[in-house]
Coordinates of C-alpha atoms and ligand atoms in Angstrom, one line a residue:
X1 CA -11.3 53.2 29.8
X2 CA -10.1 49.7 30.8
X3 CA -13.6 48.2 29.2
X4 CA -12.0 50.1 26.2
X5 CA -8.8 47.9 25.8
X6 CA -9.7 45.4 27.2
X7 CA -12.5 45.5 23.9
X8 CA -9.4 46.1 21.3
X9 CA -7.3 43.4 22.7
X10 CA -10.1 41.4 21.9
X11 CA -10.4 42.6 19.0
X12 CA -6.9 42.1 17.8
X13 CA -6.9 38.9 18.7
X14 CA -9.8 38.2 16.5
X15 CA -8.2 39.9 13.4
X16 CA -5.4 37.5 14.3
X17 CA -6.8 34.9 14.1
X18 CA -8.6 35.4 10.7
X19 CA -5.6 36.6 9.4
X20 CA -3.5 32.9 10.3
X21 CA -6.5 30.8 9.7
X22 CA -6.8 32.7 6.0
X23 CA -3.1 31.5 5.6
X24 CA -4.4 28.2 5.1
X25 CA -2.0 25.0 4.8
X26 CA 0.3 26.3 2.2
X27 CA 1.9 29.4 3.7
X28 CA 2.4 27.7 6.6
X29 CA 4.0 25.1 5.1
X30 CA 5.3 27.3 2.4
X31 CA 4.4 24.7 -0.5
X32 CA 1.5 24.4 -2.9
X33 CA -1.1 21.7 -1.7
X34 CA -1.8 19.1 -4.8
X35 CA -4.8 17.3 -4.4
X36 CA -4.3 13.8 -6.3
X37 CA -7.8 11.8 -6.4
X38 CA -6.8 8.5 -7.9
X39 CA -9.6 5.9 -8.5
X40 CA -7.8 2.7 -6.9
X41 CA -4.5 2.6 -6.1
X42 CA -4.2 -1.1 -5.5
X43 CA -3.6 -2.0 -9.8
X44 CA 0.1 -2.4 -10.8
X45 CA -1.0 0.5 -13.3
X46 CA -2.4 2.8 -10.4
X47 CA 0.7 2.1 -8.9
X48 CA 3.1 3.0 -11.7
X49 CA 0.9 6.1 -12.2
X50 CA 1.5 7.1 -8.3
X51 CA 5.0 6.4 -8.2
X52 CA 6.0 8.3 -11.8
X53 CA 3.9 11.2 -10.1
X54 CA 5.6 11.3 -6.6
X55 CA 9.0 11.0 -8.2
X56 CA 8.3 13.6 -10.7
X57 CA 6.9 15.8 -7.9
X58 CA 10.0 15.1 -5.1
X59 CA 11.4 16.9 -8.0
X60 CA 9.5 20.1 -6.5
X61 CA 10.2 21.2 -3.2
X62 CA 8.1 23.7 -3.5
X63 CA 4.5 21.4 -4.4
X64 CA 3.4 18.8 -2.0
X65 CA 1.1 16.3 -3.3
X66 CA -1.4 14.5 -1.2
X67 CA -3.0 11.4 -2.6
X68 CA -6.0 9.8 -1.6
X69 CA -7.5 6.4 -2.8
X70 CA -11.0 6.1 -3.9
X71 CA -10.4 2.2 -3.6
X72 CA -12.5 1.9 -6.8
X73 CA -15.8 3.3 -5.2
X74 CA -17.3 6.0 -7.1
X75 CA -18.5 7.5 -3.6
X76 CA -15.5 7.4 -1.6
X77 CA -13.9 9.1 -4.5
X78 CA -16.7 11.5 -4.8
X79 CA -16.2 12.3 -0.9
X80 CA -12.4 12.4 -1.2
X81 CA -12.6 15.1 -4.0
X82 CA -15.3 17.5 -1.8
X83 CA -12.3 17.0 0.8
X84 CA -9.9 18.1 -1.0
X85 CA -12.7 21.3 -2.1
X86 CA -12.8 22.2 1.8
X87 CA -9.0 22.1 2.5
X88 CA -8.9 24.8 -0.5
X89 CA -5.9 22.4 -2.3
X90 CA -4.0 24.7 -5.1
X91 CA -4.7 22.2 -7.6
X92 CA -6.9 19.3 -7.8
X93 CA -5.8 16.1 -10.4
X94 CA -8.0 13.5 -10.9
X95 CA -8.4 9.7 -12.5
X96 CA -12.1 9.1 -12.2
X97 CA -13.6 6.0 -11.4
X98 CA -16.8 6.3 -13.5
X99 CA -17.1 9.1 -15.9
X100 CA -20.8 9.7 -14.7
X101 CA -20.8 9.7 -10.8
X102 CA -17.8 11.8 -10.9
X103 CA -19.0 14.2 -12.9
X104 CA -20.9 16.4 -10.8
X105 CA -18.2 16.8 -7.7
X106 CA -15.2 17.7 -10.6
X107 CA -17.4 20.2 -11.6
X108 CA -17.7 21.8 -8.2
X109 CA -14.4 21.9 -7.5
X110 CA -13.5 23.8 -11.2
X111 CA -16.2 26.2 -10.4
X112 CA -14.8 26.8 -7.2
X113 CA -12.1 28.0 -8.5
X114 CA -9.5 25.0 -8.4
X115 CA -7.7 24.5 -11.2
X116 CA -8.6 20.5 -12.3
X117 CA -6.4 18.1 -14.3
X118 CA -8.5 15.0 -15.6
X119 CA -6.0 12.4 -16.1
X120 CA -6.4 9.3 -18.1
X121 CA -9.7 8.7 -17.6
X122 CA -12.6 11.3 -18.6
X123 CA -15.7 12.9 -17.0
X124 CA -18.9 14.2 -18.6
X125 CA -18.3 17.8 -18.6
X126 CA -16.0 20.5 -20.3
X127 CA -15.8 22.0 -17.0
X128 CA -12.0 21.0 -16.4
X129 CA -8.5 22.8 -16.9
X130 CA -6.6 20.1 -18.5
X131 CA -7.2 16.6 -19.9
X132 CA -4.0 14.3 -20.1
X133 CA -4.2 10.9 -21.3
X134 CA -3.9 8.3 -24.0
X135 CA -6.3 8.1 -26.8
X136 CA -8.3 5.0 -26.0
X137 CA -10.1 5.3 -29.2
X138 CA -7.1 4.7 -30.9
X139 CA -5.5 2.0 -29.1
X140 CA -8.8 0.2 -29.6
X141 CA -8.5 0.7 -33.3
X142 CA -4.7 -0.9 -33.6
X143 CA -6.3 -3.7 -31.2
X144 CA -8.4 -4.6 -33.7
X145 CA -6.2 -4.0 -36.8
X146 CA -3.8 -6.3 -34.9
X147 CA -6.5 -8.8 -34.3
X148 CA -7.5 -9.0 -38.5
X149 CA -3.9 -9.8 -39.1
X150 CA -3.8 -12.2 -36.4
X151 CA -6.6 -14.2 -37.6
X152 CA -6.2 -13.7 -40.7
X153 CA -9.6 -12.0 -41.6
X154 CA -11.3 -14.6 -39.7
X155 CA -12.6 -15.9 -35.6
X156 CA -14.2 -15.8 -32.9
X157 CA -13.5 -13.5 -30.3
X158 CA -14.4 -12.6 -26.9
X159 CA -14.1 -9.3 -25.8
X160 CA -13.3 -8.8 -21.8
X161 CA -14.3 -5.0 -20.8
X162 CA -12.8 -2.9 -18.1
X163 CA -15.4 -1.3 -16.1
X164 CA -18.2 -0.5 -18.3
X165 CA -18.6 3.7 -17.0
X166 CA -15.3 4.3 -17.5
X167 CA -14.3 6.0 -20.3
X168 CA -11.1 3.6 -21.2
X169 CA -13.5 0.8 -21.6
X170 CA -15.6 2.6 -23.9
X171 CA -13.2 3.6 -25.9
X172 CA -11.4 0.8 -26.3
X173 CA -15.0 -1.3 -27.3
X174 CA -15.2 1.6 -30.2
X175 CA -12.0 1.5 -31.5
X176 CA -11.7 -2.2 -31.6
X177 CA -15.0 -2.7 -33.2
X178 CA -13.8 -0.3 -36.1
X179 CA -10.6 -1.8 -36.5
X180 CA -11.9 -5.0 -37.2
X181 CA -15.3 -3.8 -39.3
X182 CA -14.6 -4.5 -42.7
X183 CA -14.3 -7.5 -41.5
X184 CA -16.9 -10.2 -41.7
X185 CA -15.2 -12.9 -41.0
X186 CA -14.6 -11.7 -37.6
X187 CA -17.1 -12.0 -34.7
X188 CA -16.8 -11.0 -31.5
X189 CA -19.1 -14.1 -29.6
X190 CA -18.8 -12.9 -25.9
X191 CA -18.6 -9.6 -24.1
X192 CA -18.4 -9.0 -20.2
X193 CA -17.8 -6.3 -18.2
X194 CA -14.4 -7.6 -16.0
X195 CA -14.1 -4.0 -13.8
X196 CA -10.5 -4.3 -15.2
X197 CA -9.8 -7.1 -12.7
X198 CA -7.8 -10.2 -13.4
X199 CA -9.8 -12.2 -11.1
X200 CA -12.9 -11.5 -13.0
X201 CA -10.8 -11.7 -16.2
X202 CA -10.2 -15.5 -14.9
X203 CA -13.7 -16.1 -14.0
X204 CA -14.9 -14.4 -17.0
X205 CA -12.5 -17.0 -19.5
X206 CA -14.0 -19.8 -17.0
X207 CA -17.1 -19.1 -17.9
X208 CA -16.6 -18.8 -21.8
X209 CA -14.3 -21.8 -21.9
X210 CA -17.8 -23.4 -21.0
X211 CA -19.8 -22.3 -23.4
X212 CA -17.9 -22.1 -26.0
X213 CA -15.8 -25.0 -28.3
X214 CA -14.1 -22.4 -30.3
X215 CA -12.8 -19.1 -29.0
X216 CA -10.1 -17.8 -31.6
X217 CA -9.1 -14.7 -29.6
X218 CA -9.5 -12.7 -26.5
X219 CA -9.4 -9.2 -26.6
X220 CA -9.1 -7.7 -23.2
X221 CA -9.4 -4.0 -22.1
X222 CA -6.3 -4.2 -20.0
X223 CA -3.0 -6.7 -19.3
X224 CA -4.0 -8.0 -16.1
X225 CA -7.8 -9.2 -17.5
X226 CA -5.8 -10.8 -20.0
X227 CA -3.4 -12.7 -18.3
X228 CA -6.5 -13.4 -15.7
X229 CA -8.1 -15.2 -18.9
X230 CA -4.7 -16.5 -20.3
X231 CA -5.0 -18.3 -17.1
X232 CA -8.0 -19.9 -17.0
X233 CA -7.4 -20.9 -20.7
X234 CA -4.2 -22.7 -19.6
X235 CA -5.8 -24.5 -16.7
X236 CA -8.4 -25.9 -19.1
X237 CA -5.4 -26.7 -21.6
X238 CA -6.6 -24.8 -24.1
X239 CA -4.6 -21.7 -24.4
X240 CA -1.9 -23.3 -27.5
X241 CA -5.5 -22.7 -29.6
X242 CA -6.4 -19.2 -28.3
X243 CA -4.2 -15.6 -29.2
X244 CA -4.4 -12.9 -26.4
X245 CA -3.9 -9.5 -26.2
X246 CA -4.3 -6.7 -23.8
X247 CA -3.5 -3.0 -23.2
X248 CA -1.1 -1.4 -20.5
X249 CA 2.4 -2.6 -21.5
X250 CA 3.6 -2.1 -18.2
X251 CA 7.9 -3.4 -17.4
X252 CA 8.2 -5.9 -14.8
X253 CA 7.8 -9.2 -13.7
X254 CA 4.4 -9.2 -13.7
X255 CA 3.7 -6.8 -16.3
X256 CA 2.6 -6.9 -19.9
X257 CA 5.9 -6.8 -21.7
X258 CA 6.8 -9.5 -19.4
X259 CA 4.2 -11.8 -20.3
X260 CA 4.6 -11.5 -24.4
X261 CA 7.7 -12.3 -23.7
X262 CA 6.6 -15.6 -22.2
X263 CA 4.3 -16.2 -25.4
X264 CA 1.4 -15.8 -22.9
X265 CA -0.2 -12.5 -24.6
X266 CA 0.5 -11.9 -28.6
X267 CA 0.2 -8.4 -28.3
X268 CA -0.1 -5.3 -25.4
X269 CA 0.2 -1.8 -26.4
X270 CA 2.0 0.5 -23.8
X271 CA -0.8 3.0 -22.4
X272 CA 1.6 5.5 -20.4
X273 CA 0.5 6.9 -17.0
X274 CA 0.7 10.9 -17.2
X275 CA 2.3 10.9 -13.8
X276 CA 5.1 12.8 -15.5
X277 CA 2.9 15.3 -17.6
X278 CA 0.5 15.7 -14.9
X279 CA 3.2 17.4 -12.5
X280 CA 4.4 19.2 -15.5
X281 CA 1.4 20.7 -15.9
X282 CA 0.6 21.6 -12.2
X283 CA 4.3 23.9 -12.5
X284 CA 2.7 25.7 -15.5
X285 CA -1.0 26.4 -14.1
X286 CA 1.4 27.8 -10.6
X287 CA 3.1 29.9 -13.0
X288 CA 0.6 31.2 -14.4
X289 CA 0.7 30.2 -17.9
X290 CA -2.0 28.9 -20.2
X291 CA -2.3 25.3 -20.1
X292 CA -3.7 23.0 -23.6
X293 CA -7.1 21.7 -23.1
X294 CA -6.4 17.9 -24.3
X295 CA -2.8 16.7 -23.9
X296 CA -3.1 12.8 -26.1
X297 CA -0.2 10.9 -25.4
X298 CA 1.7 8.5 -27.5
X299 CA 1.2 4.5 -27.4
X300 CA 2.8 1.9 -29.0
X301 CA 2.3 -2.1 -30.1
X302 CA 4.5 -4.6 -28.3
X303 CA 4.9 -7.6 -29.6
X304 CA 7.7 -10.1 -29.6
X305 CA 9.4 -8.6 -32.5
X306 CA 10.1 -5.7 -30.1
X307 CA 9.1 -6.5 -26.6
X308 CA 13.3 -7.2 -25.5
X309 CA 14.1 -3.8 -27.0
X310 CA 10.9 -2.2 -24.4
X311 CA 11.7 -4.6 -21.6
Ligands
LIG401 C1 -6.0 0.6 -13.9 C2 -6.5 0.5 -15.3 C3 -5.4 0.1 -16.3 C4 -6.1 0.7 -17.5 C5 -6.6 2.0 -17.0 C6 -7.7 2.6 -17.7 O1 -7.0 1.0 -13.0 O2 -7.5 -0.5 -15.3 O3 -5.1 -1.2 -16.4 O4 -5.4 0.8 -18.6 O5 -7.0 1.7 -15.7 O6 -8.2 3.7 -17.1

């Protein structure tokens, strides 16, 4: 008899146990776990992103949003996603560092039954809830449209890549090469991957200040390569020949709008973060409604004919 209950007790217990362990984090806490894998959170862009995302989210009592930093290594951000895949997070948003490695592991977590939102930057797959971002494609194009009136039909240019896998970079190379295709005149001398870095946008510009006597233009994937090579061009006294332009458009001291302002870049074109949109999103896939595929947002030229009214 005794062997009896002492057996239920046990067994209670047990069911008990499963039954608070299967509560997981959110009913304890009583809020929906987000999941937020961001590529590198150490770029004033990143940074803007994270912030426009946490406020829009302290909106939400009811979501708490983790996010983790993949410091721009495609394996720590691999590893970061499969822990967000074992702590069962409601919803999983992600900026890829690399469209290829990331791939795979954004896959795994869809298929698992997390909802995914790919923000900004793409992966390989259709194997994804929502996409939110700019298009790159685009922006590229009105680079290069910009750059034919610039120069007048004519130059040399060197190009100054963000990080080759990522799909930003490539789409940004695309664009620009079409917007400036019918014309000859134009030629791009120079193209290096600078991992969207200003440092390597400097030492890129170093590099090319070298070999070349006439550099016309530099076109770079983002605001911070830019400066990097506005930089160098300066420090070799050389920048009065040279036009830059970038991508980003961020407000600040040190950001883009800033910085055509100071007649240092020609051009930037805003490239907005999503942060907003993202957590937008999140409340309509927790509600239970459909959710678009491909959300494009809007960008816009800056130049100094409108860069006070931005700034
Ligand atoms: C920041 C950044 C931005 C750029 C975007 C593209 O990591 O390099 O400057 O516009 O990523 O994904």
């Amino acid at each position: 008899m005794k062997r009896i209950k002492i057996a239920n007790l046990i067994l209670v217990g047990l069911i008990m146990i499963t039954v608070f362990s299967g509560c997981g984090k959110k009913k304890e806490t009583n809020k929906f776990v987000i999941g937020f894998s961001q590529c590198n959170s150490a770029e004033p862009w990143r940074e803007a992103m994270n912030k426009e995302l946490m406020t829009e989210a302290a909106k939400h009592p009811e979501i708490n949003v983790i996010i983790s930093d993949g410091q721009q290594d495609n394996s720590k951000q691999v590893a970061d996603v499969e822990n967000f895949i074992v702590q069962e997070v409601d919803i999983l948003i992600i900026s890829p560092n690399e469209a290829q490695p990331l791939t795979r592991v954004v896959e795994k977590a869809y298929t698992s039954g997390i909802p995914v939102i790919v923000l900004d930057r793409k992966v390989l797959t259709d194997k994804f809830t929502t996409f939110i971002g700019a298009d790159n494609t685009k922006i590229g194009f009105a680079a290069g449209e910009y750059a034919v009136k610039l120069l007048g039909g004519k130059g040399k240019v060197l190009e100054i890549w963000g990080l080759r896998g990522s799909t930003p970079a490539m789409e940004r190379d695309k664009g620009f090469k079409e917007g400036i295709a019918n014309n000859p005149g134009i030629e791009i001398i120079y193209e290096q991957d600078g991992a969207w870095l200003r440092r390597k946008g400097r030492e890129i510009m170093e590099n090319a200040l070298q070999r070349f006597e006439e550099i016309d233009m530099v076109y770079a994937h983002n605001d911070p390569m830019a400066i990097g090579a506005y930089l160098a061009a300066k420090n070799a006294n050389r920048n009065d020949k040279i036009f830059f332009i970038g991508i980003d458009g961020l407000p600040g001291a040190e950001g883009g709008i800033q910085s055509v302002l100071n007649e240092e870049l020609s051009a930037t074109f805003i490239y907005p973060t999503g942060g907003k949109e993202a957590i937008e999103i999140v409340k309509d896939i927790l509600a239970g409604k459909t959710v678009e595929k491909n959300i494009i947002l809007d960008t816009k030229t800056i130049d100094k004919t409108n860069a006070n009214l931005f700034k």
